[in-house]
Amino acid sequence: MNKIQMITPLVEMDGDEMTRILWQMIKDQLITPFVELKTEYYDLGLLHRNETRDQVTVDAANATKRLGVAVKCATITPNKQRMEEYPQLTEMWKSPNGTIRSILDGTVFRAPILIDSIHPVVKNWKEPITIARHAYGDVYKSVDMYTTEPGTCTMTFKGESGEEKTLLVQKVDGPAVWQGAHNKEKSIRSFARACFQYAIDTRQDLWFSTKDTIAKIYDGQFKRVFEEEFEKTYRAKFEELGITYFYTLIDDAVARVIRSKGGFIWACKNYDGDVMSDMVSTAFGSLAMMTSVLVAPDGTTEYEAAHGTVTKHYYKHLKGEATSTNPMATIYAWTGALRKRGQLDGLEDLVSFADKLEKACVETLNDGIMTKDLVGLVDQDFHATAVTSAEFIAAIRGRLEAKL
Ligand code: NAP
Ligand code: MG
């Protein structure tokens, strides 16, 4: 069989622990036998990040900017416990995802993979709901304080021109808590552009919600920036594709989302997105079935799984046990990246390969062959067998070969 050819390489970011093991299995079993894979490889494994003083993460992000499409394996974000586990670490390196996100100025979109035998907790959800979370500012970059006596709090902005603006926050008669939050217009605009762009790429309606009736200036600015960008750049394309942009209050959005049948993108401010993405992913089933895409305002895209490195399974693997870790979201990161690369380079057979690999995955699950995490979630009358990751991937390969 002739292998499918590529033109532009993908940026490949390798990672840590169990997902690094799955990464190699996926490449060896499901991709390189069929595709003449071209990648620019960056090893974001923790020890290599340490050896390069995290330069490798910056290089990988810049390569993504240059080449346009990346696929990333889950990586360890070191914390205190990891510093003890890996005594050779010279610094508590920052989250690679955070570094990449800030270099690409991107927005994260999370969408579940649905299968027939697992029903969302919300019965009427038939299509995936994609959450777009603004990943800058608000409470995540806020300052807060506690005061104990009666008094007055004001907020002052000092412009570089020398001009000042002061507002009374509140006068209090006893102990109180305070918070100062901000967002940048540039970041809000990038968020808006990434959302409109992704809606166009995936041909889905875009919903956006804030609390602009209460935070008239703060949330009002989010609403205005979205409207401006939509009118200026995206309305015509939306009309051509028959998709819509819809703004509503966050309360109304929550009610509508629950009653909806899914199939749209829900853009959320940072905190709303943090909370709602956990709610939506749990209601759809499993973290192991959640995909994640980082989209920059210029369309640069990085694909990954939403879950982490599955540490507990890795320690079993190191003891020689065959684990039943679910590779679905990581496989879909690869298919997402290959499809996008194929679309950009006009390679129909690469796009079709990505489609077939996803179909082979879903068929395998529909045939009742699945990893342990899913067996507990399927319908009662559905017969499912738990297999190891290697067996699951082999079953997918069989079905994929039959399609090629
Ligand atoms: P995690 O790796 O997502 O795993 C949490 C638990 O969820 C696992 O112990 C497992 O439950 C279940 N799970 C997650 N993915 C699964 C899969 N593919 N198949 C089967 N079960 C799966 O989160 P964590 O344990 O909090 O974090 C581990 C490391 O990952 C941390 O060092 C963190 O920094 C990193 N992390 C990286 C990313 C990223 O790179 N995008 C994201 C999140 C976390 P059971 O043990 O019950 O089977
Ligand atoms: Mg959360």
XYZ file of C-alpha atoms and ligand atoms in Angstrom:
453
model
C 0.000 0.000 0.000
C 1.211 3.489 -0.819
C 1.483 5.718 2.210
C -0.373 9.037 2.273
C 2.024 11.909 1.628
C 2.210 15.172 3.514
C 3.525 18.569 2.401
C 3.948 20.801 5.463
C 5.091 19.188 8.713
C 2.982 19.220 11.863
C 4.500 20.547 15.043
C 4.638 17.511 17.324
C 4.969 18.152 21.069
C 5.706 15.009 23.023
C 4.819 14.867 26.709
C 4.886 12.886 29.937
C 3.946 9.721 31.770
C 1.086 7.510 30.522
C 0.102 9.828 27.706
C 3.693 9.664 26.391
C 3.368 5.875 26.275
C 0.019 6.153 24.446
C 1.516 8.766 22.104
C 4.088 6.283 20.803
C 1.527 3.483 20.515
C -0.828 5.720 18.520
C 1.937 6.797 16.149
C 3.302 3.274 15.680
C -0.037 1.500 15.297
C -2.437 4.018 13.810
C -0.492 6.654 11.918
C 2.968 5.862 10.573
C 1.927 2.547 8.923
C -0.437 4.599 6.719
C 0.907 8.145 6.548
C 4.389 9.284 5.573
C 4.330 11.394 8.695
C 6.168 14.700 8.575
C 6.614 16.440 11.906
C 8.873 18.966 13.550
C 9.424 17.172 16.845
C 9.704 18.946 20.214
C 10.181 16.919 23.369
C 8.145 18.686 26.060
C 8.754 15.847 28.511
C 9.510 17.367 31.916
C 13.177 16.410 32.011
C 13.848 17.805 28.562
C 12.073 21.029 29.474
C 14.371 21.164 32.483
C 17.504 20.501 30.391
C 16.590 23.288 27.980
C 15.485 25.635 30.771
C 12.025 25.466 29.171
C 13.331 26.919 25.914
C 11.889 23.871 24.118
C 8.353 24.988 25.031
C 8.954 28.460 23.631
C 10.529 26.946 20.489
C 7.556 24.630 20.029
C 5.110 27.526 20.365
C 7.067 29.611 17.844
C 7.205 26.667 15.453
C 3.423 26.411 15.763
C 3.106 30.073 14.816
C 5.328 29.433 11.801
C 3.767 26.156 10.590
C 0.160 26.751 11.663
C -0.841 23.351 13.097
C 0.409 21.460 16.156
C -0.474 18.329 18.098
C 0.448 18.145 21.762
C 0.713 15.322 24.276
C -0.282 15.994 27.907
C 2.569 17.295 30.052
C 3.342 17.557 33.746
C 3.023 21.000 35.283
C 5.461 20.741 38.169
C 4.236 21.534 41.663
C 5.874 21.008 45.069
C 5.214 17.288 45.045
C 6.744 16.926 41.560
C 9.836 18.806 42.710
C 10.349 16.031 45.278
C 9.552 13.328 42.755
C 12.077 14.777 40.256
C 14.969 16.105 42.383
C 16.940 17.001 39.245
C 14.515 19.859 38.424
C 16.304 23.177 38.722
C 13.101 25.254 38.749
C 9.372 24.795 39.142
C 8.774 25.295 35.401
C 5.525 26.970 34.406
C 2.629 25.161 32.777
C 3.600 24.480 29.128
C -0.010 25.054 28.127
C 0.069 28.458 29.779
C 3.300 29.357 27.969
C 1.998 28.201 24.589
C -1.342 29.927 25.102
C 0.290 33.255 25.872
C 2.681 33.048 22.882
C -0.126 32.117 20.487
C -2.629 34.448 22.205
C -5.097 31.616 21.816
C -8.481 30.518 23.100
C -9.181 26.975 24.283
C -12.165 25.075 22.842
C -13.235 21.853 24.546
C -15.605 19.389 22.936
C -16.698 15.869 23.939
C -16.565 12.832 21.642
C -20.042 11.246 21.629
C -20.916 7.588 21.100
C -24.310 5.873 20.852
C -23.988 3.693 23.936
C -23.145 6.497 26.347
C -25.924 8.995 26.931
C -25.310 12.430 28.396
C -26.923 13.028 31.769
C -28.956 15.729 30.014
C -31.252 13.563 27.874
C -31.910 16.048 25.089
C -28.192 16.669 24.319
C -27.647 14.934 20.989
C -24.679 16.873 19.614
C -21.484 18.009 21.324
C -21.442 21.338 23.133
C -18.104 23.070 22.674
C -17.040 25.437 25.430
C -14.717 28.311 24.532
C -13.114 29.719 27.646
C -11.455 33.113 27.667
C -8.116 32.313 29.239
C -6.943 35.744 30.405
C -7.729 38.034 33.315
C -10.799 38.683 35.496
C -10.592 36.924 38.838
C -7.591 34.847 37.642
C -5.405 37.937 37.535
C -7.081 39.821 40.336
C -5.789 41.113 43.655
C -7.805 40.742 46.799
C -7.563 41.816 50.422
C -9.238 41.596 53.794
C -9.732 44.611 56.032
C -10.901 44.665 59.642
C -12.069 48.202 60.457
C -14.686 50.613 59.173
C -13.440 52.672 56.253
C -13.581 53.499 52.581
C -12.116 51.751 49.553
C -11.452 53.549 46.290
C -10.025 52.407 42.979
C -7.587 54.653 41.112
C -6.187 54.383 37.592
C -3.081 56.477 36.842
C -2.623 57.046 33.141
C 0.876 57.443 31.683
C -0.288 60.888 30.540
C -0.668 61.827 34.187
C -4.435 61.788 34.085
C -6.138 59.975 36.976
C -9.529 58.367 37.474
C -10.857 57.462 40.906
C -14.007 55.587 41.864
C -15.549 54.861 45.232
C -15.793 51.101 45.619
C -17.622 51.040 48.952
C -17.732 52.586 52.395
C -17.988 49.859 55.042
C -18.847 49.830 58.737
C -16.797 46.737 59.675
C -14.573 43.918 58.378
C -14.771 43.449 54.611
C -13.207 41.633 51.629
C -12.124 43.387 48.429
C -11.138 42.393 44.936
C -9.601 44.284 42.020
C -9.905 42.650 38.613
C -9.147 43.705 35.069
C -9.152 42.584 31.475
C -7.423 43.971 28.409
C -9.296 45.090 25.324
C -6.693 43.370 23.158
C -7.262 40.052 24.898
C -11.044 40.348 24.647
C -10.699 41.073 20.921
C -8.420 38.073 20.354
C -10.907 35.922 22.231
C -13.749 37.172 20.043
C -11.782 36.559 16.834
C -10.741 33.055 17.865
C -14.386 32.229 18.645
C -15.760 33.544 15.338
C -12.939 31.837 13.432
C -13.536 28.495 15.134
C -17.291 28.741 14.535
C -16.539 29.217 10.830
C -13.985 26.379 10.765
C -16.367 23.942 12.429
C -19.574 25.397 10.905
C -21.347 25.729 14.213
C -23.449 28.503 15.752
C -21.687 30.670 18.308
C -23.321 31.671 21.594
C -21.769 34.231 23.913
C -22.944 35.137 27.379
C -21.931 37.607 30.097
C -23.645 39.481 32.920
C -23.707 42.887 31.224
C -26.932 43.931 32.984
C -24.942 44.051 36.241
C -21.358 44.729 35.105
C -22.488 47.341 32.607
C -19.026 48.644 31.720
C -16.901 45.539 32.339
C -19.071 42.833 30.767
C -20.616 45.465 28.523
C -17.215 45.881 26.893
C -17.016 42.137 26.168
C -20.439 42.327 24.532
C -19.508 45.399 22.456
C -16.171 43.969 21.275
C -17.855 40.755 20.128
C -20.521 42.751 18.258
C -17.932 45.001 16.625
C -15.798 42.077 15.459
C -18.847 40.222 14.192
C -20.148 43.158 12.175
C -16.740 44.176 10.866
C -15.258 40.835 9.861
C -17.449 37.788 10.294
C -21.131 38.525 9.556
C -20.882 37.917 5.821
C -19.104 34.582 6.256
C -21.612 33.469 8.908
C -24.504 34.288 6.571
C -22.850 32.449 3.711
C -22.422 29.336 5.891
C -25.899 29.638 7.434
C -24.589 29.814 10.988
C -25.583 32.382 13.604
C -24.030 34.490 16.339
C -26.220 34.797 19.394
C -25.622 36.920 22.509
C -27.560 36.434 25.708
C -27.237 36.881 29.477
C -25.352 34.104 31.269
C -28.470 33.089 33.260
C -30.525 32.781 30.122
C -27.676 30.917 28.399
C -27.511 28.308 31.172
C -31.237 27.640 30.880
C -31.088 27.430 27.089
C -28.024 25.171 27.095
C -29.757 22.650 29.350
C -32.851 22.622 27.105
C -30.847 22.537 23.848
C -29.904 19.556 21.738
C -26.289 20.709 21.532
C -24.278 21.280 18.382
C -22.978 24.801 19.064
C -20.059 26.687 20.594
C -20.627 28.450 23.893
C -18.129 31.243 24.479
C -17.659 32.014 28.154
C -15.739 34.538 30.199
C -12.844 33.056 32.164
C -14.691 32.071 35.339
C -17.888 30.970 33.581
C -15.782 28.816 31.246
C -13.856 27.249 34.108
C -17.050 26.205 35.876
C -19.222 25.407 32.853
C -16.600 23.292 31.105
C -16.427 20.964 34.112
C -20.213 20.825 34.294
C -20.593 20.131 30.572
C -17.785 17.546 30.395
C -19.110 15.623 33.396
C -22.629 15.664 31.988
C -21.361 14.288 28.672
C -19.549 11.378 30.328
C -15.816 11.190 30.718
C -12.791 13.451 30.796
C -10.999 10.815 28.727
C -13.415 11.606 25.849
C -12.874 15.350 25.938
C -10.837 16.999 23.200
C -9.208 20.388 23.460
C -8.118 22.799 20.742
C -6.179 26.011 21.134
C -7.050 28.502 18.375
C -5.171 31.763 17.825
C -6.926 34.775 16.269
C -4.925 34.224 13.042
C -6.222 30.637 12.824
C -3.096 28.880 14.150
C -4.332 25.713 15.847
C -2.973 23.291 18.435
C -4.804 20.031 19.198
C -4.621 18.021 22.413
C -6.583 15.930 24.900
C -8.257 17.794 27.768
C -7.013 15.305 30.371
C -3.585 15.165 32.002
C -0.797 12.607 31.975
C -2.837 9.977 33.928
C -0.132 9.520 36.561
C -1.739 6.629 38.475
C -1.898 4.509 35.338
C 1.733 5.340 34.534
C 2.924 3.953 37.853
C 1.043 0.733 37.117
C 2.651 0.665 33.686
C 6.102 1.053 35.262
C 5.372 -1.989 37.421
C 4.798 -3.947 34.224
C 0.984 -3.948 34.344
C -0.914 -3.472 31.082
C -3.204 -0.498 31.767
C -6.618 0.284 30.349
C -6.001 3.983 29.724
C -8.338 5.588 27.220
C -6.431 6.927 24.177
C -9.509 8.425 22.429
C -8.880 12.105 23.147
C -5.210 11.759 22.192
C -6.089 9.958 18.945
C -8.559 12.752 18.162
C -5.821 15.299 18.788
C -3.862 13.573 16.016
C -6.853 13.291 13.661
C -7.739 16.931 14.307
C -4.225 18.052 13.439
C -3.895 15.793 10.377
C -7.300 16.903 9.059
C -6.464 20.582 9.531
C -3.062 20.105 7.856
C -4.783 18.273 5.023
C -7.328 21.066 4.588
C -4.660 23.765 4.560
C -2.448 21.889 2.097
C -5.315 20.626 -0.075
C -4.564 16.960 0.687
C -7.897 15.187 0.370
C -6.503 11.762 1.206
C -5.043 13.071 4.464
C -8.420 14.596 5.420
C -10.151 11.372 4.511
C -7.595 9.348 6.530
C -8.407 11.441 9.618
C -12.146 10.840 9.061
C -11.611 7.096 8.661
C -9.468 6.828 11.780
C -12.155 8.580 13.820
C -14.814 6.310 12.328
C -12.693 3.253 13.209
C -12.472 4.498 16.809
C -16.225 5.011 17.102
C -16.963 1.627 15.477
C -14.668 -0.087 17.956
C -16.572 1.501 20.824
C -19.919 0.716 19.197
C -18.772 -2.919 18.971
C -18.446 -2.894 22.751
C -14.643 -2.882 22.855
C -13.576 -0.137 25.252
C -11.287 0.921 28.043
C -12.339 0.480 31.670
C -13.343 4.081 32.278
C -16.109 3.815 29.655
C -17.483 0.392 30.588
C -19.085 1.861 33.701
C -20.807 4.587 31.691
C -22.546 2.627 28.911
C -26.275 1.859 28.782
C -27.298 -1.085 30.941
C -28.426 -3.252 28.045
C -25.237 -2.608 26.037
C -22.633 -5.360 26.188
C -19.155 -3.913 26.690
C -15.823 -5.591 27.327
C -12.957 -3.802 29.040
C -9.657 -4.178 27.208
C -6.147 -2.810 27.678
C -4.973 0.257 25.797
C -2.885 -1.945 23.486
C -5.845 -4.226 22.719
C -8.105 -1.234 22.139
C -5.643 0.347 19.720
C -5.196 -2.989 17.921
C -8.988 -3.268 17.533
C -9.080 0.243 16.048
C -6.252 -0.635 13.672
C -8.151 -3.644 12.366
C -11.181 -1.520 11.568
C -9.052 1.251 10.086
C -7.232 -1.144 7.739
C -10.577 -2.394 6.461
C -11.428 1.160 5.387
C -8.182 2.025 3.603
P -5.395 13.405 34.793
O -4.081 13.012 34.276
O -6.367 13.929 33.798
O -6.032 12.171 35.517
C -7.005 12.234 36.534
C -7.778 10.916 36.609
O -8.771 10.917 35.576
C -6.942 9.687 36.341
O -6.307 9.238 37.523
C -7.970 8.730 35.785
O -8.792 8.203 36.802
C -8.854 9.652 34.961
N -8.372 9.782 33.558
C -7.898 10.908 32.958
N -7.604 10.646 31.686
C -7.861 9.346 31.471
C -7.720 8.481 30.355
N -7.241 8.911 29.200
N -8.073 7.191 30.499
C -8.573 6.722 31.663
N -8.719 7.493 32.756
C -8.359 8.795 32.664
O -5.251 14.555 35.900
P -4.283 14.674 37.166
O -4.039 13.318 37.760
O -4.864 15.725 37.970
O -2.911 15.224 36.578
C -1.792 14.423 36.234
C -0.737 15.301 35.602
O -1.232 15.818 34.381
C -0.334 16.493 36.444
O 1.088 16.545 36.540
C -0.852 17.704 35.687
O 0.039 18.787 35.775
C -0.936 17.196 34.280
N -1.988 17.822 33.454
C -1.652 18.168 32.201
C -2.597 18.685 31.335
C -2.172 19.049 29.952
O -1.037 18.886 29.580
N -3.086 19.523 29.135
C -3.927 18.833 31.765
C -4.257 18.451 33.057
C -3.285 17.927 33.899
P -8.512 6.771 37.539
O -7.163 6.909 38.183
O -9.636 6.704 38.498
O -8.538 5.705 36.507
Mg -12.505 23.988 36.306
